XYZ file of C-alpha atoms in Angstrom:
164
model
C 21.145 -54.024 5.058
C 19.222 -50.983 6.250
C 20.669 -47.533 5.864
C 21.486 -46.331 9.396
C 20.130 -43.017 10.582
C 22.431 -40.284 11.866
C 19.811 -38.358 13.831
C 16.250 -38.793 15.005
C 13.279 -37.335 13.085
C 13.384 -34.170 15.214
C 17.113 -33.631 14.519
C 18.124 -34.776 17.982
C 20.755 -37.381 18.810
C 19.948 -41.050 18.281
C 20.135 -41.706 22.022
C 17.651 -38.930 22.810
C 15.331 -40.104 20.055
C 15.547 -43.683 21.297
C 14.671 -42.632 24.846
C 11.646 -40.743 23.540
C 10.640 -43.790 21.465
C 10.999 -46.011 24.555
C 8.829 -43.669 26.630
C 6.265 -43.612 23.810
C 6.200 -47.424 23.768
C 5.866 -47.609 27.561
C 2.853 -45.292 27.419
C 1.509 -47.172 24.383
C 1.965 -50.552 26.062
C 0.079 -49.413 29.163
C -2.642 -47.856 26.986
C -2.863 -51.079 24.968
C -3.374 -53.118 28.134
C -5.995 -50.722 29.488
C -7.849 -50.505 26.162
C -7.854 -54.273 25.808
C -9.222 -54.722 29.319
C -11.921 -52.110 28.730
C -12.821 -53.683 25.370
C -13.016 -57.148 26.888
C -15.214 -56.005 29.758
C -17.428 -53.621 27.763
C -18.526 -56.018 25.025
C -21.763 -57.769 25.829
C -23.125 -60.078 23.128
C -26.748 -59.884 22.094
C -28.070 -63.352 22.949
C -30.445 -63.356 19.976
C -27.816 -62.850 17.264
C -25.400 -65.770 16.931
C -22.995 -63.998 14.536
C -22.564 -61.086 16.977
C -21.717 -63.509 19.790
C -19.063 -65.146 17.633
C -17.680 -61.777 16.528
C -17.526 -60.465 20.092
C -15.859 -63.659 21.291
C -13.206 -63.227 18.583
C -12.636 -59.574 19.513
C -12.310 -60.504 23.200
C -9.750 -63.197 22.406
C -7.738 -60.795 20.261
C -7.966 -58.152 23.009
C -6.518 -60.552 25.571
C -3.594 -61.386 23.276
C -2.990 -57.668 22.608
C -3.067 -56.968 26.379
C -0.436 -59.625 27.003
C 1.707 -58.306 24.156
C 1.296 -54.733 25.446
C 2.478 -55.785 28.907
C 5.594 -57.367 27.465
C 6.151 -54.313 25.247
C 6.152 -52.115 28.342
C 8.764 -54.349 29.982
C 10.910 -54.459 26.835
C 10.795 -50.669 26.542
C 11.975 -50.406 30.133
C 14.859 -52.717 29.169
C 15.585 -50.400 26.232
C 15.948 -47.407 28.563
C 18.078 -49.488 30.944
C 20.379 -50.519 28.095
C 20.810 -46.883 27.072
C 21.708 -45.849 30.623
C 24.311 -48.625 30.879
C 25.554 -48.343 27.247
C 24.870 -52.027 26.594
C 24.145 -52.392 22.862
C 23.267 -56.099 23.120
C 20.209 -55.228 25.226
C 18.843 -53.239 22.279
C 18.406 -56.414 20.234
C 15.560 -57.964 22.271
C 13.556 -54.747 21.936
C 14.009 -54.667 18.141
C 13.017 -58.324 17.773
C 10.037 -57.927 20.070
C 8.737 -54.790 18.351
C 8.982 -56.562 14.987
C 6.994 -59.481 16.456
C 4.557 -57.058 18.104
C 4.048 -55.286 14.778
C 3.180 -58.582 13.057
C 0.724 -59.576 15.800
C -0.783 -56.076 15.904
C -1.350 -56.003 12.146
C -2.813 -59.526 12.263
C -5.169 -58.509 15.084
C -6.256 -55.460 13.097
C -6.926 -57.646 10.064
C -9.050 -59.928 12.242
C -10.844 -56.915 13.738
C -11.448 -55.497 10.248
C -12.991 -58.765 9.065
C -15.155 -58.994 12.184
C -16.261 -55.367 11.915
C -17.082 -55.875 8.230
C -19.152 -58.960 9.034
C -21.100 -56.982 11.630
C -21.434 -54.147 9.082
C -19.591 -51.634 11.254
C -17.624 -50.194 8.333
C -16.377 -47.106 10.162
C -14.553 -49.282 12.703
C -13.267 -51.492 9.882
C -11.745 -48.476 8.103
C -10.315 -47.191 11.383
C -8.723 -50.584 12.031
C -7.029 -50.611 8.619
C -5.761 -47.037 8.977
C -4.470 -47.724 12.480
C -2.593 -50.826 11.278
C -0.932 -48.931 8.406
C 0.005 -45.909 10.535
C 1.364 -47.916 13.445
C 3.347 -50.213 11.128
C 5.081 -47.219 9.562
C 5.943 -45.770 12.977
C 7.142 -49.119 14.337
C 9.333 -49.676 11.282
C 10.893 -46.243 11.810
C 11.382 -47.002 15.517
C 13.189 -50.245 14.741
C 15.403 -48.438 12.224
C 16.202 -45.746 14.812
C 17.146 -48.266 17.513
C 19.122 -50.337 14.991
C 21.083 -47.233 13.992
C 21.882 -46.534 17.639
C 22.859 -50.177 18.097
C 25.359 -49.928 15.238
C 26.734 -46.657 16.608
C 27.193 -48.110 20.107
C 28.818 -51.264 18.698
C 31.208 -49.130 16.655
C 32.130 -47.104 19.772
C 32.593 -50.312 21.743
C 34.922 -51.745 19.087
C 36.990 -48.542 19.050
C 37.427 -48.718 22.846
C 38.490 -52.363 22.759
C 40.453 -53.030 19.552
C 41.358 -56.660 18.996
């Protein structure tokens, strides 16, 4: 079992930290959708190079999946804020599960992007993709731990209000 946090990274309350995390994920989800749309529309394959066409088709497919996931992430983060306003700890669970799923898909898409960028010999983008996957995974893991800690705290408060 994970060690629950007592405060957020900036020494604020768990609830305040969770709201800031939710706002971050709302902005990130919208940015993810916009970036994916721009990427999908901006890529134009060179008709003479077959491998570039295949690589660009793969990147476009991954971008569409990331856009869909980013849209759902924005909705889930809105649910997270709603659950904090209403003190409903059970509504924190879908966000934690979804962010864990999102993290897996995001890392997988970055691995695919890295392979594609390496095949097209764009090594700077390949390195960027790896670094972005590692950095975002660390932040998402911390975010899940923060929300889980708040979940446990809210459940404990709920049990104290309604002893069996």
